[in-house]
Every structure is written in C-alpha cells, then in structure tokens.
GROMACS .gro file of C-alpha atoms in nm:
model
  456
    1MET     CA    1   6.568   4.269  11.001
    2ARG     CA    2   6.677   4.510  11.258
    3HIS     CA    3   6.918   4.322  11.330
    4ALA     CA    4   7.025   4.276  10.987
    5ARG     CA    5   6.950   4.670  10.881
    6ARG     CA    6   7.234   4.730  11.166
    7ARG     CA    7   7.437   4.431  10.913
    8VAL     CA    8   7.445   4.580  10.663
    9VAL     CA    9   7.515   4.979  10.746
   10ARG     CA   10   7.827   4.865  10.933
   11ARG     CA   11   7.962   4.757  10.610
   12VAL     CA   12   7.895   5.009  10.445
   13THR     CA   13   8.064   5.235  10.717
   14ARG     CA   14   8.358   4.988  10.676
   15LEU     CA   15   8.407   4.973  10.293
   16ALA     CA   16   8.357   5.397  10.318
   17ALA     CA   17   8.663   5.446  10.563
   18VAL     CA   18   8.909   5.179  10.412
   19GLY     CA   19   8.795   5.431  10.073
   20GLY     CA   20   8.838   5.711  10.245
   21LEU     CA   21   9.186   5.554  10.389
   22LEU     CA   22   9.293   5.475  10.033
   23LEU     CA   23   9.161   5.876   9.901
   24GLY     CA   24   9.355   6.047  10.183
   25GLY     CA   25   9.687   5.851  10.140
   26ALA     CA   26   9.649   5.896   9.758
   27MET     CA   27   9.593   6.335   9.812
   28VAL     CA   28   9.859   6.334  10.065
   29THR     CA   29  10.091   6.193   9.851
   30ARG     CA   30  10.030   6.381   9.558
   31ALA     CA   31  10.034   6.736   9.706
   32VAL     CA   32  10.361   6.674   9.872
   33ALA     CA   33  10.486   6.553   9.519
   34SER     CA   34  10.394   6.822   9.415
   35GLU     CA   35  10.517   7.015   9.660
   36PRO     CA   36  10.736   7.245   9.546
   37PRO     CA   37  11.177   7.228   9.711
   38ALA     CA   38  11.252   7.414  10.024
   39THR     CA   39  11.518   7.613   9.794
   40THR     CA   40  11.359   7.706   9.468
   41ALA     CA   41  11.522   7.914   9.194
   42VAL     CA   42  11.429   8.273   9.161
   43PRO     CA   43  11.100   8.249   8.910
   44ARG     CA   44  11.334   8.367   8.572
   45THR     CA   45  11.075   8.551   8.312
   46TYR     CA   46  11.128   8.555   7.879
   47ALA     CA   47  11.300   8.922   7.951
   48MET     CA   48  11.522   8.763   8.264
   49GLU     CA   49  11.655   8.558   8.024
   50ALA     CA   50  11.717   8.767   7.758
   51GLY     CA   51  11.864   9.032   7.995
   52ARG     CA   52  12.095   8.698   8.146
   53THR     CA   53  12.237   8.580   7.755
   54GLY     CA   54  12.279   8.979   7.645
   55GLU     CA   55  12.535   9.021   8.039
   56ASP     CA   56  12.678   8.683   8.017
   57LEU     CA   57  12.817   8.791   7.658
   58VAL     CA   58  12.932   9.178   7.745
   59SER     CA   59  13.090   8.944   8.102
   60ARG     CA   60  13.313   8.679   7.855
   61LEU     CA   61  13.382   8.930   7.591
   62GLY     CA   62  13.489   9.245   7.828
   63SER     CA   63  13.439   9.623   7.849
   64SER     CA   64  13.654   9.727   7.599
   65ARG     CA   65  13.485   9.556   7.311
   66THR     CA   66  13.082   9.541   7.440
   67ALA     CA   67  12.960   9.829   7.453
   68GLY     CA   68  12.664   9.696   7.690
   69THR     CA   69  12.332   9.470   7.577
   70TRP     CA   70  11.930   9.558   7.541
   71ILE     CA   71  11.657   9.365   7.499
   72GLY     CA   72  11.508   9.424   7.091
   73ALA     CA   73  11.214   9.436   6.993
   74ASP     CA   74  11.190   9.138   6.928
   75GLY     CA   75  11.203   9.029   7.243
   76LYS     CA   76  11.560   8.869   7.193
   77PRO     CA   77  11.889   8.997   7.317
   78VAL     CA   78  12.138   9.274   7.163
   79VAL     CA   79  12.468   9.295   7.294
   80ALA     CA   80  12.681   9.666   7.107
   81VAL     CA   81  13.034   9.541   7.046
   82THR     CA   82  13.344   9.739   6.853
   83ASP     CA   83  13.506   9.489   6.701
   84GLU     CA   84  13.368   9.220   6.401
   85GLN     CA   85  13.583   8.855   6.525
   86ALA     CA   86  13.325   8.947   6.904
   87ALA     CA   87  13.029   8.994   6.633
   88ALA     CA   88  13.077   8.685   6.559
   89GLU     CA   89  13.093   8.516   6.895
   90VAL     CA   90  12.781   8.707   6.938
   91ARG     CA   91  12.612   8.563   6.627
   92GLU     CA   92  12.716   8.256   6.749
   93ALA     CA   93  12.613   8.234   7.095
   94GLY     CA   94  12.216   8.316   6.911
   95ALA     CA   95  12.213   8.732   6.959
   96ARG     CA   96  12.213   8.988   6.710
   97PRO     CA   97  12.564   9.218   6.722
   98LYS     CA   98  12.583   9.545   6.640
   99VAL     CA   99  12.885   9.732   6.584
  100VAL     CA  100  12.920  10.054   6.723
  101GLY     CA  101  13.225  10.285   6.755
  102HIS     CA  102  13.273  10.354   7.146
  103SER     CA  103  13.313  10.090   7.450
  104MET     CA  104  13.201  10.051   7.788
  105ASP     CA  105  13.559  10.159   7.854
  106GLU     CA  106  13.462  10.504   7.717
  107LEU     CA  107  13.159  10.477   7.822
  108LYS     CA  108  13.208  10.509   8.148
  109SER     CA  109  13.519  10.752   8.117
  110ALA     CA  110  13.241  10.977   8.042
  111ALA     CA  111  13.007  10.965   8.322
  112LYS     CA  112  13.298  10.989   8.513
  113THR     CA  113  13.436  11.286   8.366
  114LEU     CA  114  13.053  11.443   8.419
  115ARG     CA  115  13.079  11.302   8.829
  116SER     CA  116  13.429  11.434   8.826
  117ALA     CA  117  13.265  11.834   8.738
  118PRO     CA  118  13.093  12.076   8.931
  119ARG     CA  119  12.770  11.933   9.080
  120VAL     CA  120  12.484  12.132   8.921
  121ALA     CA  121  12.060  12.007   9.082
  122GLY     CA  122  11.858  11.974   8.811
  123THR     CA  123  12.116  11.719   8.572
  124ALA     CA  124  12.089  11.363   8.542
  125TRP     CA  125  12.292  11.142   8.302
  126SER     CA  126  12.288  10.731   8.183
  127MET     CA  127  12.414  10.565   7.910
  128ASP     CA  128  12.227  10.475   7.618
  129TYR     CA  129  12.347  10.125   7.507
  130ARG     CA  130  12.095  10.151   7.199
  131THR     CA  131  12.269  10.442   7.064
  132ASN     CA  132  12.640  10.396   7.184
  133GLU     CA  133  12.676  10.737   7.381
  134VAL     CA  134  12.605  10.929   7.715
  135VAL     CA  135  12.266  11.116   7.788
  136VAL     CA  136  12.287  11.443   7.995
  137GLN     CA  137  11.960  11.553   8.057
  138GLY     CA  138  11.892  11.856   8.243
  139ASP     CA  139  11.532  11.966   8.395
  140SER     CA  140  11.385  12.341   8.319
  141THR     CA  141  11.520  12.467   8.666
  142VAL     CA  142  11.918  12.479   8.516
  143SER     CA  143  12.025  12.835   8.438
  144ALA     CA  144  12.133  12.896   8.093
  145SER     CA  145  12.474  12.950   8.210
  146ASP     CA  146  12.500  12.623   8.419
  147TRP     CA  147  12.416  12.381   8.115
  148ALA     CA  148  12.641  12.569   7.894
  149ALA     CA  149  12.946  12.466   8.142
  150MET     CA  150  12.787  12.148   8.152
  151THR     CA  151  12.810  12.150   7.780
  152LYS     CA  152  13.224  12.237   7.767
  153VAL     CA  153  13.233  11.948   7.969
  154ALA     CA  154  13.064  11.692   7.756
  155ASP     CA  155  13.239  11.871   7.400
  156GLY     CA  156  13.545  11.807   7.586
  157ILE     CA  157  13.397  11.484   7.665
  158GLY     CA  158  13.369  11.375   7.281
  159GLY     CA  159  13.074  11.370   6.996
  160PHE     CA  160  12.933  11.075   7.238
  161VAL     CA  161  12.783  11.273   7.486
  162ARG     CA  162  12.449  11.423   7.367
  163MET     CA  163  12.275  11.655   7.600
  164GLU     CA  164  11.838  11.705   7.667
  165ARG     CA  165  11.752  11.960   7.829
  166THR     CA  166  11.371  11.836   7.972
  167GLU     CA  167  11.070  11.984   8.061
  168GLY     CA  168  10.999  11.930   8.428
  169SER     CA  169  11.202  11.883   8.689
  170PHE     CA  170  11.426  11.603   8.812
  171THR     CA  171  11.276  11.519   9.173
  172PRO     CA  172  11.124  11.266   9.469
  173ARG     CA  173  10.824  11.134   9.410
  174LEU     CA  174  10.614  11.104   9.739
  175ASN     CA  175  10.337  10.927   9.823
  176GLY     CA  176  10.308  10.563   9.667
  177ALA     CA  177  10.072  10.227   9.580
  178GLN     CA  178   9.927  10.145   9.941
  179PRO     CA  179  10.017  10.493  10.118
  180ILE     CA  180  10.199  10.573  10.434
  181LEU     CA  181  10.183  10.865  10.652
  182SER     CA  182  10.436  11.029  10.876
  183THR     CA  183  10.447  11.398  10.979
  184GLY     CA  184  10.724  11.427  10.744
  185GLY     CA  185  10.459  11.413  10.483
  186ARG     CA  186  10.316  11.090  10.266
  187CYS     CA  187  10.516  10.812  10.104
  188SER     CA  188  10.445  10.467   9.953
  189ALA     CA  189  10.469  10.160  10.054
  190GLY     CA  190  10.738   9.944   9.792
  191PHE     CA  191  10.836   9.594   9.862
  192ASN     CA  192  10.765   9.366  10.216
  193VAL     CA  193  11.097   9.258  10.311
  194THR     CA  194  11.226   9.047  10.609
  195ASN     CA  195  11.542   8.909  10.780
  196GLY     CA  196  11.391   8.648  10.901
  197GLN     CA  197  11.281   8.773  11.229
  198SER     CA  198  11.077   9.064  11.175
  199ASP     CA  199  10.945   9.223  10.862
  200PHE     CA  200  11.027   9.604  10.689
  201ILE     CA  201  10.833   9.828  10.405
  202LEU     CA  202  11.130   9.878  10.147
  203THR     CA  203  11.037  10.235  10.073
  204ALA     CA  204  11.198  10.540   9.917
  205GLY     CA  205  11.510  10.673  10.167
  206HIS     CA  206  11.417  11.049  10.070
  207CYS     CA  207  11.058  10.989  10.211
  208GLY     CA  208  11.142  11.004  10.592
  209PRO     CA  209  11.514  10.990  10.787
  210THR     CA  210  11.523  10.698  11.090
  211GLY     CA  211  11.328  10.714  11.338
  212SER     CA  212  11.033  10.862  11.144
  213LEU     CA  213  10.672  10.700  11.266
  214TRP     CA  214  10.486  10.598  10.996
  215PHE     CA  215  10.048  10.538  10.995
  216ALA     CA  216   9.833  10.401  10.762
  217ASP     CA  217   9.569  10.678  10.865
  218THR     CA  218   9.543  11.023  10.806
  219GLY     CA  219   9.400  11.041  11.181
  220GLY     CA  220   9.749  10.921  11.296
  221THR     CA  221   9.578  10.602  11.527
  222ASN     CA  222   9.639  10.322  11.294
  223GLN     CA  223  10.065  10.294  11.356
  224LEU     CA  224  10.206  10.112  11.123
  225GLY     CA  225  10.606  10.089  11.184
  226LYS     CA  226  10.932  10.334  11.231
  227THR     CA  227  11.225  10.382  10.955
  228VAL     CA  228  11.533  10.222  11.143
  229THR     CA  229  11.738  10.250  10.833
  230GLN     CA  230  11.802  10.529  10.508
  231SER     CA  231  12.033  10.544  10.279
  232PHE     CA  232  11.990  10.922  10.101
  233PRO     CA  233  12.117  11.020   9.937
  234GLY     CA  234  12.385  10.868   9.697
  235ASP     CA  235  12.085  10.548   9.696
  236ASP     CA  236  11.681  10.613   9.727
  237PHE     CA  237  11.592  10.340  10.041
  238SER     CA  238  11.505  10.303  10.383
  239LEU     CA  239  11.342  10.011  10.616
  240VAL     CA  240  11.001  10.092  10.827
  241GLN     CA  241  10.976   9.818  11.060
  242TYR     CA  242  10.633   9.656  11.106
  243ALA     CA  243  10.478   9.800  11.464
  244ASP     CA  244  10.385   9.389  11.574
  245GLY     CA  245  10.760   9.271  11.330
  246LYS     CA  246  10.512   9.126  11.127
  247ALA     CA  247  10.371   9.215  10.756
  248GLY     CA  248  10.066   8.961  10.789
  249ASP     CA  249   9.900   8.745  10.487
  250GLY     CA  250   9.944   8.925  10.119
  251ALA     CA  251  10.299   9.022  10.195
  252GLY     CA  252  10.378   8.911   9.873
  253VAL     CA  253  10.124   9.086   9.657
  254VAL     CA  254  10.162   9.508   9.589
  255PHE     CA  255   9.791   9.714   9.527
  256ILE     CA  256   9.712   9.820   9.146
  257GLY     CA  257   9.407   9.994   9.184
  258ASN     CA  258   9.078   9.881   9.194
  259GLY     CA  259   9.094   9.632   9.490
  260LYS     CA  260   9.348   9.357   9.240
  261GLY     CA  261   9.722   9.361   9.320
  262VAL     CA  262   9.993   9.142   9.089
  263GLN     CA  263  10.211   8.922   9.288
  264ILE     CA  264  10.545   8.877   9.308
  265THR     CA  265  10.794   8.638   9.270
  266GLY     CA  266  11.080   8.709   9.290
  267ALA     CA  267  11.378   9.005   9.276
  268GLY     CA  268  11.569   9.082   8.905
  269ASP     CA  269  11.753   9.310   8.752
  270PRO     CA  270  11.606   9.538   8.393
  271SER     CA  271  11.712   9.521   8.086
  272ILE     CA  272  11.790   9.842   7.872
  273GLY     CA  273  11.403   9.778   7.655
  274GLN     CA  274  11.221   9.553   7.914
  275ARG     CA  275  10.859   9.694   7.954
  276VAL     CA  276  10.810   9.737   8.345
  277PHE     CA  277  10.491   9.853   8.489
  278ARG     CA  278  10.462  10.088   8.780
  279SER     CA  279  10.194  10.147   9.085
  280GLY     CA  280  10.124  10.476   9.274
  281SER     CA  281   9.832  10.671   9.450
  282THR     CA  282   9.896  10.964   9.214
  283SER     CA  283   9.861  10.775   8.856
  284GLY     CA  284   9.742  10.440   8.952
  285LEU     CA  285   9.924  10.135   8.700
  286ARG     CA  286  10.137  10.262   8.467
  287ASP     CA  287  10.390  10.099   8.171
  288GLY     CA  288  10.684  10.187   7.997
  289GLN     CA  289  11.021  10.024   7.895
  290VAL     CA  290  11.353  10.067   8.031
  291THR     CA  291  11.601  10.315   7.841
  292GLY     CA  292  11.912  10.303   8.078
  293VAL     CA  293  12.055  10.166   8.404
  294ASN     CA  294  12.350  10.265   8.593
  295SER     CA  295  12.236  10.631   8.649
  296THR     CA  296  12.319  10.933   8.792
  297VAL     CA  297  11.996  11.181   8.911
  298ASN     CA  298  12.151  11.546   9.116
  299TYR     CA  299  11.818  11.666   9.293
  300PRO     CA  300  11.811  11.951   9.498
  301GLU     CA  301  11.905  11.673   9.845
  302GLY     CA  302  12.143  11.568   9.651
  303THR     CA  303  12.334  11.333   9.434
  304VAL     CA  304  12.177  10.957   9.359
  305THR     CA  305  12.413  10.717   9.150
  306GLY     CA  306  12.327  10.373   9.024
  307LEU     CA  307  11.904  10.387   8.956
  308ILE     CA  308  11.739  10.262   8.655
  309GLU     CA  309  11.565  10.551   8.425
  310THR     CA  310  11.282  10.409   8.216
  311ASN     CA  311  11.001  10.631   7.999
  312VAL     CA  312  10.714  10.548   8.247
  313CYS     CA  313  10.530  10.811   8.364
  314ALA     CA  314  10.510  10.924   8.691
  315GLU     CA  315  10.375  11.224   8.913
  316PRO     CA  316  10.419  11.364   9.269
  317GLY     CA  317  10.306  11.098   9.491
  318ASP     CA  318  10.379  10.808   9.387
  319SER     CA  319  10.704  10.744   9.476
  320GLY     CA  320  10.780  10.437   9.685
  321GLY     CA  321  10.609  10.317   9.486
  322PRO     CA  322  10.708   9.949   9.335
  323MET     CA  323  10.826   9.850   8.966
  324PHE     CA  324  10.784   9.538   8.797
  325SER     CA  325  10.734   9.364   8.504
  326GLU     CA  326  10.542   8.957   8.473
  327GLY     CA  327  10.518   8.907   8.871
  328ILE     CA  328  10.961   9.049   8.939
  329ALA     CA  329  11.067   9.270   9.168
  330LEU     CA  330  11.279   9.568   9.033
  331GLY     CA  331  11.219   9.889   9.166
  332ILE     CA  332  11.106  10.108   9.380
  333THR     CA  333  10.997  10.481   9.280
  334SER     CA  334  11.290  10.758   9.340
  335GLY     CA  335  11.244  11.089   9.101
  336GLY     CA  336  11.197  11.202   8.755
  337SER     CA  337  11.075  11.479   8.554
  338GLY     CA  338  10.741  11.589   8.369
  339ASP     CA  339  10.333  11.395   8.457
  340CYS     CA  340  10.219  11.160   8.318
  341THR     CA  341   9.995  11.414   8.067
  342GLN     CA  342  10.300  11.458   7.881
  343GLY     CA  343  10.529  11.210   7.952
  344GLY     CA  344  10.835  11.217   8.113
  345THR     CA  345  11.206  11.081   8.311
  346THR     CA  346  11.147  10.828   8.606
  347PHE     CA  347  11.373  10.695   8.833
  348PHE     CA  348  11.366  10.362   9.014
  349GLN     CA  349  11.619  10.207   9.331
  350PRO     CA  350  11.700   9.842   9.180
  351VAL     CA  351  11.560   9.633   9.435
  352THR     CA  352  11.860   9.370   9.377
  353LYS     CA  353  12.154   9.674   9.494
  354ALA     CA  354  11.883   9.731   9.856
  355LEU     CA  355  11.848   9.393   9.948
  356THR     CA  356  12.184   9.328   9.957
  357ALA     CA  357  12.317   9.668  10.167
  358LEU     CA  358  12.049   9.558  10.380
  359GLY     CA  359  12.123   9.237  10.411
  360MET     CA  360  11.699   9.164  10.429
  361LYS     CA  361  11.493   8.852  10.194
  362LEU     CA  362  11.197   8.987   9.883
  363ILE     CA  363  10.862   8.794  10.066
  364VAL     CA  364  10.670   8.595   9.749
  365SER     CA  365  10.390   8.534   9.704
  366ASN     CA  366  10.309   8.134   9.577
  367PRO     CA  367  10.170   8.227   9.201
  368THR     CA  368  10.007   7.843   9.289
  369ALA     CA  369   9.772   7.982   9.617
  370ALA     CA  370   9.636   8.287   9.361
  371ALA     CA  371   9.281   8.335   9.409
  372GLY     CA  372   9.086   8.208   9.039
  373GLY     CA  373   9.368   7.986   8.996
  374ALA     CA  374   9.666   8.216   8.806
  375SER     CA  375   9.938   8.107   8.653
  376PRO     CA  376  10.287   8.183   8.837
  377ALA     CA  377  10.514   8.450   8.606
  378PRO     CA  378  10.630   8.262   8.323
  379SER     CA  379  10.987   8.093   8.357
  380ALA     CA  380  11.198   8.144   8.043
  381THR     CA  381  11.388   7.793   7.937
  382SER     CA  382  11.601   7.708   7.659
  383ALA     CA  383  11.284   7.533   7.472
  384GLN     CA  384  11.089   7.855   7.500
  385GLY     CA  385  11.133   8.181   7.248
  386SER     CA  386  11.130   8.506   7.317
  387ILE     CA  387  10.846   8.721   7.309
  388ALA     CA  388  10.853   9.099   7.229
  389PRO     CA  389  10.872   9.336   7.505
  390GLY     CA  390  10.527   9.505   7.506
  391ALA     CA  391  10.376   9.152   7.559
  392ALA     CA  392  10.493   9.114   7.876
  393SER     CA  393  10.243   9.175   8.189
  394PRO     CA  394  10.305   9.246   8.534
  395GLY     CA  395  10.265   8.946   8.644
  396SER     CA  396  10.007   8.688   8.848
  397SER     CA  397   9.717   8.947   8.919
  398ALA     CA  398   9.493   8.839   9.276
  399ALA     CA  399   9.221   9.016   9.463
  400VAL     CA  400   9.385   9.242   9.727
  401GLN     CA  401   9.106   9.158   9.941
  402GLY     CA  402   9.199   8.776   9.917
  403ALA     CA  403   9.506   8.858  10.019
  404GLU     CA  404   9.456   8.992  10.375
  405GLY     CA  405   9.393   8.618  10.477
  406THR     CA  406   9.264   8.294  10.331
  407PRO     CA  407   9.008   8.153  10.511
  408LEU     CA  408   9.090   7.884  10.737
  409LEU     CA  409   8.785   7.651  10.543
  410SER     CA  410   8.951   7.786  10.164
  411ARG     CA  411   9.334   7.661  10.293
  412LEU     CA  412   9.201   7.330  10.351
  413THR     CA  413   8.989   7.210  10.141
  414ASP     CA  414   9.266   7.262   9.882
  415THR     CA  415   9.322   7.058   9.690
  416ARG     CA  416   9.685   7.121   9.617
  417ASN     CA  417   9.756   7.147  10.049
  418VAL     CA  418   9.849   6.817  10.212
  419GLY     CA  419   9.580   6.921  10.471
  420PRO     CA  420   9.253   6.798  10.291
  421GLY     CA  421   9.453   6.451  10.256
  422LEU     CA  422   9.513   6.474  10.637
  423LEU     CA  423   9.149   6.532  10.679
  424VAL     CA  424   9.054   6.229  10.492
  425LEU     CA  425   9.253   6.011  10.607
  426GLY     CA  426   9.139   6.104  11.042
  427GLY     CA  427   8.833   6.079  10.965
  428SER     CA  428   8.803   5.726  10.750
  429LEU     CA  429   9.008   5.641  11.079
  430ILE     CA  430   8.762   5.797  11.338
  431ALA     CA  431   8.480   5.584  11.152
  432LEU     CA  432   8.708   5.256  11.121
  433VAL     CA  433   8.771   5.311  11.506
  434ALA     CA  434   8.392   5.465  11.582
  435THR     CA  435   8.239   5.162  11.371
  436ARG     CA  436   8.441   4.913  11.557
  437TYR     CA  437   8.375   5.001  11.914
  438ILE     CA  438   7.996   4.991  11.857
  439ARG     CA  439   7.987   4.624  11.663
  440SER     CA  440   8.149   4.604  12.038
  441GLU     CA  441   7.913   4.681  12.214
  442GLN     CA  442   7.628   4.508  12.050
  443ASP     CA  443   7.837   4.178  12.094
  444ARG     CA  444   7.855   4.224  12.477
  445ARG     CA  445   7.543   4.418  12.555
  446ALA     CA  446   7.386   4.075  12.329
  447TYR     CA  447   7.669   3.858  12.515
  448GLN     CA  448   7.480   4.025  12.865
  449ARG     CA  449   7.162   3.976  12.755
  450TYR     CA  450   7.175   3.615  12.679
  451TYR     CA  451   7.373   3.490  12.978
  452GLY     CA  452   7.106   3.718  13.174
  453ALA     CA  453   6.817   3.498  13.018
  454THR     CA  454   6.995   3.175  13.046
  455TRP     CA  455   7.071   3.186  13.477
  456GLY     CA  456   6.849   3.428  13.516
   0.00000   0.00000   0.00000
C-alpha cells in the first residue's frame, strides 16, 4: 500500500513538473512578445500631435506666408496665414486657418529690433501668434523714462507691437520640486538625465556656478553632487553630477506632492495654447497654458532667450522645477513675475534645447511598470481625435515611495517580466530531476536489498 502511494506521488509530481514547463514556457514567450523594442519612439501626446501638424504646415508654407501655430480651445491646430491660398491648404490638411496681417518674418524682425535696442532690466517680450503681435512686458522695476524709451522703439516698428506693464518683477525663481541645497542657496531638481556613463540633475543655470556642491539636507551631510556645467545668462540650464554617478531607482519620476509623482516618458516641445503643469516646493503642483515661445527675458543678472512663456503661477522657491504635460518633459522653471495668489507670468528653459546643447538623454520611466497599474501617457494617432487643452493631465501617477526601489519579489512576480516564467521553468526542471533521482535511488536500494537477501 505504501509503495502504491509513493507511485501516485511520483506521478503527480512528474505531471506537475511537465505542466510547469509548459506554463513557464508560455509565460516567457508572452513576456518577450510584449516587451517593447530596444529603440522605441518617444510617446506622442494629443497636444504634441496637434502641434506637429501645425508646425509641418508652417514649415511647408514658409515664414513669409505664415505667422505661427497654436492649439485651439477644441484641441485642434490653428495656423496663422497671410493669404487665402495658404488658408485653403491649411483647411485641406485638417487644420484651421486664421488670416492675419503680419507674417512670421515681420514678427521676427520686430523681435530683432527690440534685442538691438539698449537693454532694460525688468522687460520681456514674446510673439503672440494668436493676436499676431509682439508683446513687450515691463515689470514694476522699470522706470518711466526707460519704459518711454522702449515705447518709442516699439512705435517705430509698427502697430503690431503691444506694450504691457505687469505687477511684480522678473526674477529667477530659486528652489523647486525636490530641494537641493548649497552654500549659495536653495534650488530644485528638474529632471534626471544621463550621458550613458554617469547620471545628472538637469536644473536651472542661475542656481549656481560650476563647482557648486549640492546637498539633500540643510546640515550638509548628504551630498548629492556638484555642478559640472552651467549656462546662464543666454540660456538657463545646468548639470549637477551625482556624487556616486547614478540617479538610482525612480529617476524617471518627478515629485508633485503628497507622496505622489508623475512618470516622465519622453521630452518634447510645447505648443502655444497647450495645457502644462509645473511642480515646485513653494507652491506645489500648478497648471496653466503656454502663451508664447522663443521668448526673451531681461533679468537683472542678464538676458535669457528662447524661453517658453506661460501663465502658470510660480513663486520664489520654485526655480529649476520641472514643467511637463501628459508625462512629457517640456521645461525647467527659469523665472517670472507675480505669485500664485494674483497670478503672473513664468518662463521656462526648453528641455529639448538643453539636452541638445549638453549632449544628454532624458532618463525616462517605464509607464507599464507603474504602481497600481497606471496607464502610460496616451499615444495620439490619426485615428484618435484631438482633446481640448484643458482636458490634459500631468501624466501617469506613481507613488514616490515605490519609485525609490521596487522590491525584488514584486519584480519577480510581475507577469509582464521574463522573471516569473524563468522561475517556473527552473522550478519545474528541478522537480523533474529530483523525481528522477529519487526514483533511481529507490530502484538502486531495492536492487541491493533483493540481491542482498538472495545471496546472503
């Protein structure tokens, strides 16, 4: 009876092992089949798709027949054109035209004239494609005589230069989403980037000169790294190299408060009218719209060009922090005016421009591995319609605690990884070998007992 039970156990074990081999093989095949290719395209959001359509039309029609593009309230691209034939081509491409009186060539010429005029700290200007104007702003620090001189320059350009006074002052905004501190002050970690060998923090250039040491604590005991590259004024970006060379787990997540983060899946350029989000340690997560691109700001410390202008509020303590939308990195906080009580204007250094100048790549998150099964940023296709800018979201959320490091058990038991299938395969093979070994050992002992009893 005991031998019969042993035979049943051995048979069940062998069947389970064979079943495990089949199951493990299927799991590995499924994981490999679902694994993204090594070189994947940057995720495209609805806003990026609409913006690309408008940019392609502007490029095709030329700067003498167009005057910029933006995203309309319905989420569809709008292209400013100077003649009806161009308007017909825009309609045929599925975008909406707006006939205007001044071309991009004229707008750029006006901006060039403003740049050549005597520099006045506290002023800024950008092209407002939607109104077909160049808008010049002057903060509260600009004297009446300086403002009158700039107004005279604007009048000489033409009626499409609009002069505006603004509250507050245009200053760099120190600090940000995740505080980093040095002897020179407090700033913010923007996005994590890499050159393939070492990892860095991409942050604002005005945060500190090359050689600045940065710490994660006010006591100066937890050193994060050192500024190795700085560009300010002119641009506003810098690189802080991690002390140990690595950003660590969760490098593709940006902090937005309350223990939450947003997974960053790529980098891109925003379009005017696009809804964007900014995170900072002073004012937290805030949102607004892009109101201008290629903007120039005359800070007291110097002039910075090529910035993104927004109506997202910011306050002192928010500088260097990340700007993003639908999980796409767009900019790092440079400076602005106003506050989050009455509103204001905030400028951002474009991420793509900084990455190109530095020869760096953005460290991105794998959205399919998000805690809680968060979905990745939507990928826009021709079959998907546009959505209104106001319907945009920051991106896929993730718990910041989980971003610090995923437990080994969680990774091994994730059915989207190859690990679980390999574990099942390995366990099944061990079970088969073990049952075979046990059977052989039992047969050998039975043989010894039989002949030992027969031969004495």
